[in-house]
Short mmCIF file of N, CA and C in Angstrom, two decimals:
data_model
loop_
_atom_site.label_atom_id
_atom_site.label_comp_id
_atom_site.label_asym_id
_atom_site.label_seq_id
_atom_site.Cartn_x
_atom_site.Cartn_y
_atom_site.Cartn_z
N UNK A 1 124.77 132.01 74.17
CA UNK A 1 123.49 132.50 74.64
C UNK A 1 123.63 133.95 75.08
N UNK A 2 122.45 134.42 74.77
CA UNK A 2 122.55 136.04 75.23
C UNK A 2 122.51 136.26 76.53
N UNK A 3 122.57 137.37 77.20
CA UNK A 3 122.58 137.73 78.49
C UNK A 3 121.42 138.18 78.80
N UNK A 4 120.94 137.62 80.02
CA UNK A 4 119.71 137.90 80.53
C UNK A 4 119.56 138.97 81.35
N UNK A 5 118.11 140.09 81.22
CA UNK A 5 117.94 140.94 82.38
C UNK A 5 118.43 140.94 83.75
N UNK A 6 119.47 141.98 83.96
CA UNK A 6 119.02 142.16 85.66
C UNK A 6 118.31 143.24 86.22
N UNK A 7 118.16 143.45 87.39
CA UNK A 7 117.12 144.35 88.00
C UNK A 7 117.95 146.08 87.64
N UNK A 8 118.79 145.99 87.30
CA UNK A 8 119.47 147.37 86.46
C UNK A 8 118.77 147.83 84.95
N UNK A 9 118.32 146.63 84.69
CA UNK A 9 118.22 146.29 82.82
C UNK A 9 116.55 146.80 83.09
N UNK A 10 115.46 146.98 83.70
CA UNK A 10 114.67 147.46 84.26
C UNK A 10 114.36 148.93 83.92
N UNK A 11 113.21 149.37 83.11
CA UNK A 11 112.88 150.84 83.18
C UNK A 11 112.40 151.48 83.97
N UNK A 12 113.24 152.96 84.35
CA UNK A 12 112.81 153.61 85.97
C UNK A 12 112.09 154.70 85.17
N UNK A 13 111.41 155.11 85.69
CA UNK A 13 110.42 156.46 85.48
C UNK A 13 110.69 157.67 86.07
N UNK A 14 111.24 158.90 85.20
CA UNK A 14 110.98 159.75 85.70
C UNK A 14 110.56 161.03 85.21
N UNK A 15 109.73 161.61 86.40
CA UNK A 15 108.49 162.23 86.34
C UNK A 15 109.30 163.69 86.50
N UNK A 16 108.25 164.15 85.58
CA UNK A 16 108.77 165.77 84.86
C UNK A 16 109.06 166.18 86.14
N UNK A 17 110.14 167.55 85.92
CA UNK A 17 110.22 168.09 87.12
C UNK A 17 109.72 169.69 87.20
N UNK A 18 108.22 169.82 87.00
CA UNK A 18 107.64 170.60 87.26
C UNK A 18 107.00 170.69 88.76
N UNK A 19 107.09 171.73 89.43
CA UNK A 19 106.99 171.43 90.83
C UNK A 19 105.38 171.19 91.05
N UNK A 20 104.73 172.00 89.75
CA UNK A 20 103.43 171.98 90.59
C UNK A 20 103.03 171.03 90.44
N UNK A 21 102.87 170.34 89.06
CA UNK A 21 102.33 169.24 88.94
C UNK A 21 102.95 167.79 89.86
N UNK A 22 104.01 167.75 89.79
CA UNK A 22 104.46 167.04 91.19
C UNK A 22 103.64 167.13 92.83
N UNK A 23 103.64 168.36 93.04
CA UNK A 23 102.52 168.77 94.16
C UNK A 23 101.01 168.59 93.86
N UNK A 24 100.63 168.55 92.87
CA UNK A 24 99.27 168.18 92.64
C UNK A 24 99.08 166.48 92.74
N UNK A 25 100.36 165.88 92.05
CA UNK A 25 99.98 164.42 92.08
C UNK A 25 100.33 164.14 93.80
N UNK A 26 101.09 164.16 94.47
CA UNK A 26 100.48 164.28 95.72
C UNK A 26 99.71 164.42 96.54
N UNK A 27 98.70 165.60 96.17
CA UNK A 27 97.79 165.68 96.83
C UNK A 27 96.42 164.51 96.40
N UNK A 28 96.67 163.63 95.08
CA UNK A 28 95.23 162.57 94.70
C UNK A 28 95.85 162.01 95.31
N UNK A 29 94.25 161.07 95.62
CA UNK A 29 94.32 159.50 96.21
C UNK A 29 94.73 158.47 95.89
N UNK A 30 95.52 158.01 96.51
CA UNK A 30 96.65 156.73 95.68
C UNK A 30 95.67 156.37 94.99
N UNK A 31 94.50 155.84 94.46
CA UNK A 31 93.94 154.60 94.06
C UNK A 31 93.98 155.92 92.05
N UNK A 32 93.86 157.05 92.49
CA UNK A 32 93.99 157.81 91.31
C UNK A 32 95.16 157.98 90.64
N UNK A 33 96.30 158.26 91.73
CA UNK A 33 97.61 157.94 91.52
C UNK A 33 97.83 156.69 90.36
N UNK A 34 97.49 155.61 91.05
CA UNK A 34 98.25 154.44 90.38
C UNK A 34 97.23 154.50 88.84
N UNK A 35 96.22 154.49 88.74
CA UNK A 35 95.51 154.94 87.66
C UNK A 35 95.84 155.61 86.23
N UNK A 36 96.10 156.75 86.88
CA UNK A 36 97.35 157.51 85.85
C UNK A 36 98.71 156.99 85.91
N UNK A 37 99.37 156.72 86.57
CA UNK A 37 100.77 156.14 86.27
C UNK A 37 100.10 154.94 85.35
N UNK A 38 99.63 154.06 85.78
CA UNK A 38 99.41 152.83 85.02
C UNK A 38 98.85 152.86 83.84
N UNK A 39 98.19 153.78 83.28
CA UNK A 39 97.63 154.44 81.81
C UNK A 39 98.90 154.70 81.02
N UNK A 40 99.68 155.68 81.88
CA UNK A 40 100.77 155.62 80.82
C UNK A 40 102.10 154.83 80.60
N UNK A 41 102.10 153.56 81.71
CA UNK A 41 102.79 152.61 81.58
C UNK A 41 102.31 151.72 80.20
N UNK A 42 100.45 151.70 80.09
CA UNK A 42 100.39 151.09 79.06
C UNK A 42 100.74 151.34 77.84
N UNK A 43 100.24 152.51 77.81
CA UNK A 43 100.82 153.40 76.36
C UNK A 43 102.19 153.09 75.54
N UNK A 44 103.60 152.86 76.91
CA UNK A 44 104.42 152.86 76.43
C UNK A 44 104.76 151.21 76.40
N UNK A 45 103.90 150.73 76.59
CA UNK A 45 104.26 149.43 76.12
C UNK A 45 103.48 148.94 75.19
N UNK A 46 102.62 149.59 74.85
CA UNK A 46 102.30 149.37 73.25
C UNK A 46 103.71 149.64 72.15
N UNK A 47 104.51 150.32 72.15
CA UNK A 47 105.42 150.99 71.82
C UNK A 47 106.24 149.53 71.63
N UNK A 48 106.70 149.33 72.82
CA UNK A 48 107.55 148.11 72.87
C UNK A 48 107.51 146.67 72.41
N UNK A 49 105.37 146.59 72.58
CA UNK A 49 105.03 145.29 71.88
C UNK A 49 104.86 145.50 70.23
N UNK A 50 104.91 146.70 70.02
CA UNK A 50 105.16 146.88 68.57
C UNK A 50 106.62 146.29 67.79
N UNK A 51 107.20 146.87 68.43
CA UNK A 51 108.54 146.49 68.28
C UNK A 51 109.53 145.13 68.80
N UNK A 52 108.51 144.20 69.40
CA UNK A 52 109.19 143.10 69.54
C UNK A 52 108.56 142.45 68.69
N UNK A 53 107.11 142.82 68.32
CA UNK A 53 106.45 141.44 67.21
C UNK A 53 107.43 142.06 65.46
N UNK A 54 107.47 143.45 65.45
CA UNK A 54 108.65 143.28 64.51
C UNK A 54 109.70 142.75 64.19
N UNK A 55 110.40 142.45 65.31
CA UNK A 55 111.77 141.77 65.71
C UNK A 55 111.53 140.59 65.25
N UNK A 56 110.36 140.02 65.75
CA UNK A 56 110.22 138.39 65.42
C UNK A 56 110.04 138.22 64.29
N UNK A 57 109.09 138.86 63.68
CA UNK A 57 108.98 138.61 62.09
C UNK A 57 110.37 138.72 61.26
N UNK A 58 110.84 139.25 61.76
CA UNK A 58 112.38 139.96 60.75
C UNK A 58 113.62 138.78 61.28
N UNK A 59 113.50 137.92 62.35
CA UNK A 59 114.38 137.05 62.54
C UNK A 59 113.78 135.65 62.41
N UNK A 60 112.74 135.79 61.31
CA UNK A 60 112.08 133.98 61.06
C UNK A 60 112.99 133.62 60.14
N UNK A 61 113.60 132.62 60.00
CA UNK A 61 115.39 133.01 58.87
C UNK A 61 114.50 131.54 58.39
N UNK A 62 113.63 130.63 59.21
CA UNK A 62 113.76 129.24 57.86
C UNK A 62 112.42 129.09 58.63
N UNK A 63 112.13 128.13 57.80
CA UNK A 63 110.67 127.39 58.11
C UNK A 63 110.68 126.51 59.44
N UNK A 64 109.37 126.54 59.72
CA UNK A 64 109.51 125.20 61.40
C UNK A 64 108.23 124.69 61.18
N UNK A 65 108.07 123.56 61.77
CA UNK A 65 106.79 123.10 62.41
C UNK A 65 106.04 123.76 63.13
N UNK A 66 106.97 124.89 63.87
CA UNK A 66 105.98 125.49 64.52
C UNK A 66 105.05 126.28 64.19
N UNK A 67 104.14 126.62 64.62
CA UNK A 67 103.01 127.32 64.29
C UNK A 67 102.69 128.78 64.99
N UNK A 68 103.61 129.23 64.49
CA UNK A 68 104.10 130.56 64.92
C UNK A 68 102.49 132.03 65.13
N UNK A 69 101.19 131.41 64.68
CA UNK A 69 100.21 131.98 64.81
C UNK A 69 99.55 132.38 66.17
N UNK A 70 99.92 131.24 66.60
CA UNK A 70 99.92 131.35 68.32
C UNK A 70 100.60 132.29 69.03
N UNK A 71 102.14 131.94 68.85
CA UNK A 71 102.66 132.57 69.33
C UNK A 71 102.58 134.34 69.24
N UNK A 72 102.27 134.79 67.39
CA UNK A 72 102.38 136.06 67.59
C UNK A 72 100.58 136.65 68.11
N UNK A 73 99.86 135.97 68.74
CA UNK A 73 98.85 135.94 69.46
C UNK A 73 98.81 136.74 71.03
N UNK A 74 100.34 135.82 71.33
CA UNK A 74 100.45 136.08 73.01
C UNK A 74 101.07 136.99 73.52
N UNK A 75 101.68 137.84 72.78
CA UNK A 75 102.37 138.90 72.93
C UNK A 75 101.47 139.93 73.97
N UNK A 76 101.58 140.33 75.23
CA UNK A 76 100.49 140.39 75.75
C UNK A 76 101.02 141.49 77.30
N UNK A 77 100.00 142.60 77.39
CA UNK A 77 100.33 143.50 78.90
C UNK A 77 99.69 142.96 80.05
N UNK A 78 100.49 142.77 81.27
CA UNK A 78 99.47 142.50 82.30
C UNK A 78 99.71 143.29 83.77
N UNK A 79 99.07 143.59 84.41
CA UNK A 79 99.46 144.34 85.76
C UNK A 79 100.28 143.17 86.61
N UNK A 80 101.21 143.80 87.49
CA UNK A 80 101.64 143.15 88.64
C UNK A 80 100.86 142.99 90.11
N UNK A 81 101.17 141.44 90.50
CA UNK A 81 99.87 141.45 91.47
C UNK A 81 101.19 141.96 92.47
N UNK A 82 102.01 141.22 92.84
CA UNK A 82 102.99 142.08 94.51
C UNK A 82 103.13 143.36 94.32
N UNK A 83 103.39 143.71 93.55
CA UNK A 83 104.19 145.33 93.29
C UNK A 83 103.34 145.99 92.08
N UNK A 84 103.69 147.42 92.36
CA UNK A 84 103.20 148.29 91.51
C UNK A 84 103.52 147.96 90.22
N UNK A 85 103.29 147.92 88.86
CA UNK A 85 103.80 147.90 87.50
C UNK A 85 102.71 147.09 86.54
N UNK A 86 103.88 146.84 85.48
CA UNK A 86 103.47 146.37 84.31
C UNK A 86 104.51 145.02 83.79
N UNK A 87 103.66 143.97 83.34
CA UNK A 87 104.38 142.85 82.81
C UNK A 87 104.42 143.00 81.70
N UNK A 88 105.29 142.79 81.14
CA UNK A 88 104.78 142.98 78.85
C UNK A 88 105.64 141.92 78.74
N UNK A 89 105.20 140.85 77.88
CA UNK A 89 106.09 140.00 77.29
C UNK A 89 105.21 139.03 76.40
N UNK A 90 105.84 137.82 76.52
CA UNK A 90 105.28 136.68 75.86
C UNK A 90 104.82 135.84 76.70
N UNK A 91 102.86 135.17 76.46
CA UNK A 91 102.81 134.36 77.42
C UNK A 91 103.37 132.43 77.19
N UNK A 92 103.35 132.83 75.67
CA UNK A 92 103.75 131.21 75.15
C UNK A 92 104.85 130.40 75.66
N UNK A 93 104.83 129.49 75.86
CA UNK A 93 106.23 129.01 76.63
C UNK A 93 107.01 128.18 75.22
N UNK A 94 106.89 128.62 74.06
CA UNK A 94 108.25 128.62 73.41
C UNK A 94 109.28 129.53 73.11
N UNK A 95 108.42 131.01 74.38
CA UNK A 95 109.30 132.40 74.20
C UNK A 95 110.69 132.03 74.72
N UNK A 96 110.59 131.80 75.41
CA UNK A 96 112.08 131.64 76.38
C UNK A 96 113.11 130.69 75.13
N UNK A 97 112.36 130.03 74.92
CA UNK A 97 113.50 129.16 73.59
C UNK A 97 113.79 129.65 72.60
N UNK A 98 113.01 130.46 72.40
CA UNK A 98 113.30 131.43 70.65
C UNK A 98 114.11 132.72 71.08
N UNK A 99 113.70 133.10 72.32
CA UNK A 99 114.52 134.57 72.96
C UNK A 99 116.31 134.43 73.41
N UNK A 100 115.81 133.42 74.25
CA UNK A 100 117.49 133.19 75.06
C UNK A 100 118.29 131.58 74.03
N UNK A 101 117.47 131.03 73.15
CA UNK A 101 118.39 130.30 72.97
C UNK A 101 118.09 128.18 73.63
N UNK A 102 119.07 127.68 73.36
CA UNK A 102 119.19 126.54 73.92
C UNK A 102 120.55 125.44 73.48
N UNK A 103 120.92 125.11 74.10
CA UNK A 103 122.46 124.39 74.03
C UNK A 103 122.05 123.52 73.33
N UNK A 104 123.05 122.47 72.44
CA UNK A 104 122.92 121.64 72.40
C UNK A 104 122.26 120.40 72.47
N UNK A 105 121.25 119.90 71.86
CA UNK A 105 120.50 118.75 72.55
C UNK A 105 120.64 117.62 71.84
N UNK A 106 120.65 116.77 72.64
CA UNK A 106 120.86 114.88 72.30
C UNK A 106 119.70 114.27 72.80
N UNK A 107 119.66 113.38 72.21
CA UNK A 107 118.35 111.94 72.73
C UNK A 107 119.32 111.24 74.18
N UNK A 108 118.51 110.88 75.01
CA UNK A 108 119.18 110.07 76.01
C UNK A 108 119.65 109.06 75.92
N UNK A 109 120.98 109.00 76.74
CA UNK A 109 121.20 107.63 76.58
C UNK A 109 120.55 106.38 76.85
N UNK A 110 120.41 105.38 75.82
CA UNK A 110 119.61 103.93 76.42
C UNK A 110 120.18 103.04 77.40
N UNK A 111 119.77 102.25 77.67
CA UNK A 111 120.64 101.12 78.31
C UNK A 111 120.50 99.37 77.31
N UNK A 112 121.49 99.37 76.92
CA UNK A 112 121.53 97.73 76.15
C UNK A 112 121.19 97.07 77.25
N UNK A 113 120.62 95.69 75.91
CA UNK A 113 120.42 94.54 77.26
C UNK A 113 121.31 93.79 76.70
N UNK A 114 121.57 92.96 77.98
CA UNK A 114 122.45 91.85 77.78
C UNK A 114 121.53 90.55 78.06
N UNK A 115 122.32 89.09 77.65
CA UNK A 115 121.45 88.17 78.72
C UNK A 115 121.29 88.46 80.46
N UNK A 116 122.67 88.76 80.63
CA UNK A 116 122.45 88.61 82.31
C UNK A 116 122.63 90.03 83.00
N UNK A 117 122.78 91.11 82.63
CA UNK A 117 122.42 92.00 82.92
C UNK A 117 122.33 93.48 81.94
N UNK A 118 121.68 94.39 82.68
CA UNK A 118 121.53 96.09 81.59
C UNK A 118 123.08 96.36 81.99
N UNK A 119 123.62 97.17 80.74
CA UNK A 119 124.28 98.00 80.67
C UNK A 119 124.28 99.29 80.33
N UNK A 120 124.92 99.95 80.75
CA UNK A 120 124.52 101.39 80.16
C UNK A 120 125.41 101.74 78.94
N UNK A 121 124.61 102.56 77.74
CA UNK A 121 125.11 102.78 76.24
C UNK A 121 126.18 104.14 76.62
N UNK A 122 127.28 103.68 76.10
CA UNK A 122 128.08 104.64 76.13
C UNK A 122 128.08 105.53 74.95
N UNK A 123 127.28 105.49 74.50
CA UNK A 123 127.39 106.60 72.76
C UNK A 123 126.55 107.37 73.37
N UNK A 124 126.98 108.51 72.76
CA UNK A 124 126.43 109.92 72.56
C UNK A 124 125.39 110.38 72.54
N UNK A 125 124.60 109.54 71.81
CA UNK A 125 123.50 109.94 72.04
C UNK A 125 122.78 110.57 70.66
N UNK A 126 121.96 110.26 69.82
CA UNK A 126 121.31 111.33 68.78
C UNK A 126 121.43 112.33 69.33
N UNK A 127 122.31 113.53 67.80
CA UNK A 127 121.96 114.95 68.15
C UNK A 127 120.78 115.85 67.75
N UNK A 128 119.76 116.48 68.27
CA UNK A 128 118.87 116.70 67.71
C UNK A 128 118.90 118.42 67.33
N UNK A 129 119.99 118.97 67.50
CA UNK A 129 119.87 120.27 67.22
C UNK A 129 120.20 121.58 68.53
N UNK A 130 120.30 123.04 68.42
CA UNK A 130 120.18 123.63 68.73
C UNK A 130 119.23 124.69 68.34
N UNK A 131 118.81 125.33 69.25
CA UNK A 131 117.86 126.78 68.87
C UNK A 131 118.99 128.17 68.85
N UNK A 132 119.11 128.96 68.07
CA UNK A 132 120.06 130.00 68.05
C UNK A 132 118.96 131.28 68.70
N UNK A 133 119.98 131.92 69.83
CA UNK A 133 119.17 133.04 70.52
C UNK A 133 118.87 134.20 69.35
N UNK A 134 117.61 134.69 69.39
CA UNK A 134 116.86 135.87 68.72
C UNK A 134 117.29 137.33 69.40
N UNK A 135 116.80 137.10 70.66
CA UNK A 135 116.78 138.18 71.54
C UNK A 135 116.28 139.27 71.23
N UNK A 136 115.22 138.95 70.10
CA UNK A 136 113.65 139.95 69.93
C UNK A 136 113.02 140.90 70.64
N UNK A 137 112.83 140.67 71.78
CA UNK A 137 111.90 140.77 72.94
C UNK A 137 113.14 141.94 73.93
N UNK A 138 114.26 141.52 73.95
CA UNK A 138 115.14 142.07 74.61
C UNK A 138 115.94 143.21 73.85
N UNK A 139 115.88 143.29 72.29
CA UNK A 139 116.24 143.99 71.62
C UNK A 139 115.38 145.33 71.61
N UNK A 140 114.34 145.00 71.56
CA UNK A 140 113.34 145.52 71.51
C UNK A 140 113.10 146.77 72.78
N UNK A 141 113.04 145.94 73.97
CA UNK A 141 112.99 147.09 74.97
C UNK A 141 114.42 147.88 74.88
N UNK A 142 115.52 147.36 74.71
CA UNK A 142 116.75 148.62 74.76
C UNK A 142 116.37 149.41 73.44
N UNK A 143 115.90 149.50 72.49
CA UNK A 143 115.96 149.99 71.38
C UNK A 143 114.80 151.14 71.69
N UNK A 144 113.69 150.90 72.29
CA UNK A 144 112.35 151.73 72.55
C UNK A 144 112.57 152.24 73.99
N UNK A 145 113.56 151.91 75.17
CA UNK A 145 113.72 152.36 76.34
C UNK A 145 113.43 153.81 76.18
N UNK A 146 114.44 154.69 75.72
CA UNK A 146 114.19 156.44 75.82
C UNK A 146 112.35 157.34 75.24
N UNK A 147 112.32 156.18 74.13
CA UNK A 147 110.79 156.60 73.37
C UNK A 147 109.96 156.18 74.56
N UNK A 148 109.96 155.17 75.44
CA UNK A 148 108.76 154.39 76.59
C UNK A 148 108.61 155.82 77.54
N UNK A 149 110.07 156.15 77.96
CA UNK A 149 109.86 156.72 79.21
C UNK A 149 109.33 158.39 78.49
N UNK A 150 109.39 158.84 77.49
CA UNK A 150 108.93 159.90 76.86
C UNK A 150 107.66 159.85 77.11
N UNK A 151 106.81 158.79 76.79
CA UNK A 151 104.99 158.76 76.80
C UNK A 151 104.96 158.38 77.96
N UNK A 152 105.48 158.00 78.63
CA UNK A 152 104.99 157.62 80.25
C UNK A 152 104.81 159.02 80.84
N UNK A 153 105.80 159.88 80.80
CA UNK A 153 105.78 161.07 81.17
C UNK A 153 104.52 162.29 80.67
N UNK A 154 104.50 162.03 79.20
CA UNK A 154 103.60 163.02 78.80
C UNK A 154 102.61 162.36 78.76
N UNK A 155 102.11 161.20 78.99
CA UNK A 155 101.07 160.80 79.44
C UNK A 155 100.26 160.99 80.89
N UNK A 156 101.78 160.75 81.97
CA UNK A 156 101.26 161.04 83.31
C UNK A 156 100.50 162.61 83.28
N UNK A 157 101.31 163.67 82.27
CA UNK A 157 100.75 165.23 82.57
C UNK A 157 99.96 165.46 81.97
N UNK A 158 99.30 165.12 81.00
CA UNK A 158 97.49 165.10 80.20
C UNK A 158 97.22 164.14 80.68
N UNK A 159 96.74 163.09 82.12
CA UNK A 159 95.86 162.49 82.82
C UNK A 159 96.09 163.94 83.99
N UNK A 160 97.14 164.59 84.14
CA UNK A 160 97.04 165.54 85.60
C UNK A 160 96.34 166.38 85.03
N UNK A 161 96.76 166.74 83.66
CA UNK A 161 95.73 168.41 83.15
C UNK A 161 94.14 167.85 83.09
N UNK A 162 93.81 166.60 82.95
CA UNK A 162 92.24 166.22 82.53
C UNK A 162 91.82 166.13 84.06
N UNK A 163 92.64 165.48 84.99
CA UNK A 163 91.57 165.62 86.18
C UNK A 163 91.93 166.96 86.94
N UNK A 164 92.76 167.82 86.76
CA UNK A 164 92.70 169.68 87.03
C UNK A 164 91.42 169.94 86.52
N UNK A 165 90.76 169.68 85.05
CA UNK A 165 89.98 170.18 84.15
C UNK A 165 88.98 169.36 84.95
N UNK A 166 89.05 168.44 85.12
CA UNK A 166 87.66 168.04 85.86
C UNK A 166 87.20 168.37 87.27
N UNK A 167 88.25 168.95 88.15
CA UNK A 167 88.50 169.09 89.26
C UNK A 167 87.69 170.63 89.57
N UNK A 168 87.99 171.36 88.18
CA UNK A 168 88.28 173.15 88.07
C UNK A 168 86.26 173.35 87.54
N UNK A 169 85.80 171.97 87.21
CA UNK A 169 84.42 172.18 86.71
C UNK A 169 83.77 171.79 87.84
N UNK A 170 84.14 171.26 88.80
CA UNK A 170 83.17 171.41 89.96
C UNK A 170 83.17 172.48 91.08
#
């Protein structure tokens, strides 16, 4: 199984280091603040959901039952309600099985009957397969990480030049 995100594996943002425009985004009102940051958080995760529904298509290796129409449906951005940000992922819950994988699986063991009492079946159990990790979704953001934080940036400074320009007409 692949290795899962930690809070390192996480994209940090950083913002041009032009002083003025730094001093200008200071001086708006948070509620404008988060506005523009969050515009160009989306932007760059268009970027990324581009590139994970590629991933998936390019690692369908055999046919399934599943009905994979759905899934490339849910691919999907959402704001964070505790904290500032952006969620991008998959909302389907067969992501996690196609992304990270799954061990081994067997049918449970039964219990025989006897006349006078259950026993428990010592066999193995039907094997019913494994899922082999994709890691689509995770490929995806390391591969588009440097391109994300590029439009986040030049996005944050044409939302600062449009409200200067709107600022400079009143």
């Amino acid at each position: 199984m692949a290795k899962r995100p930690n809070a390192e594996d996480y994209i940090d943002i950083e913002i041009i280091n032009d002083a003025e425009l730094r001093k200008l985004f200071t001086e708006l009102i948070p509620s404008v603040q988060n506005r523009i940051v969050l515009s160009g958080m989306r932007n760059a995760s268009k970027i990324i959901l581009q590139q994970a529904k590629s991933n998936f298509k390019g690692r369908q290796k055999n046919k399934s039952l599943t009905n994979y129409s759905n899934f490339n449906k849910s691919f999907t951005t959402e704001p964070m309600r505790s904290t500032f940000g952006l969620k991008v992922g998959v909302k389907n819950y067969k992501y996690k099985w196609i992304e990270w994988g799954t061990d081994d699986r067997y049918y449970k063991r039964g219990v025989k009957r006897s006349t006078w009492r259950k026993r428990k079946d010592n066999s193995g159990g039907h094997y019913t397969g494994k899922i082999i990790a994709t890691n689509f979704f995770f490929d995806a953001v390391n591969s588009r990480k440097e391109q994300a934080k590029k439009i986040v940036s030049e996005a944050i400074v044409q939302s600062l030049e449009k409200t200067v320009a709107k600022y400079n007409k009143k």
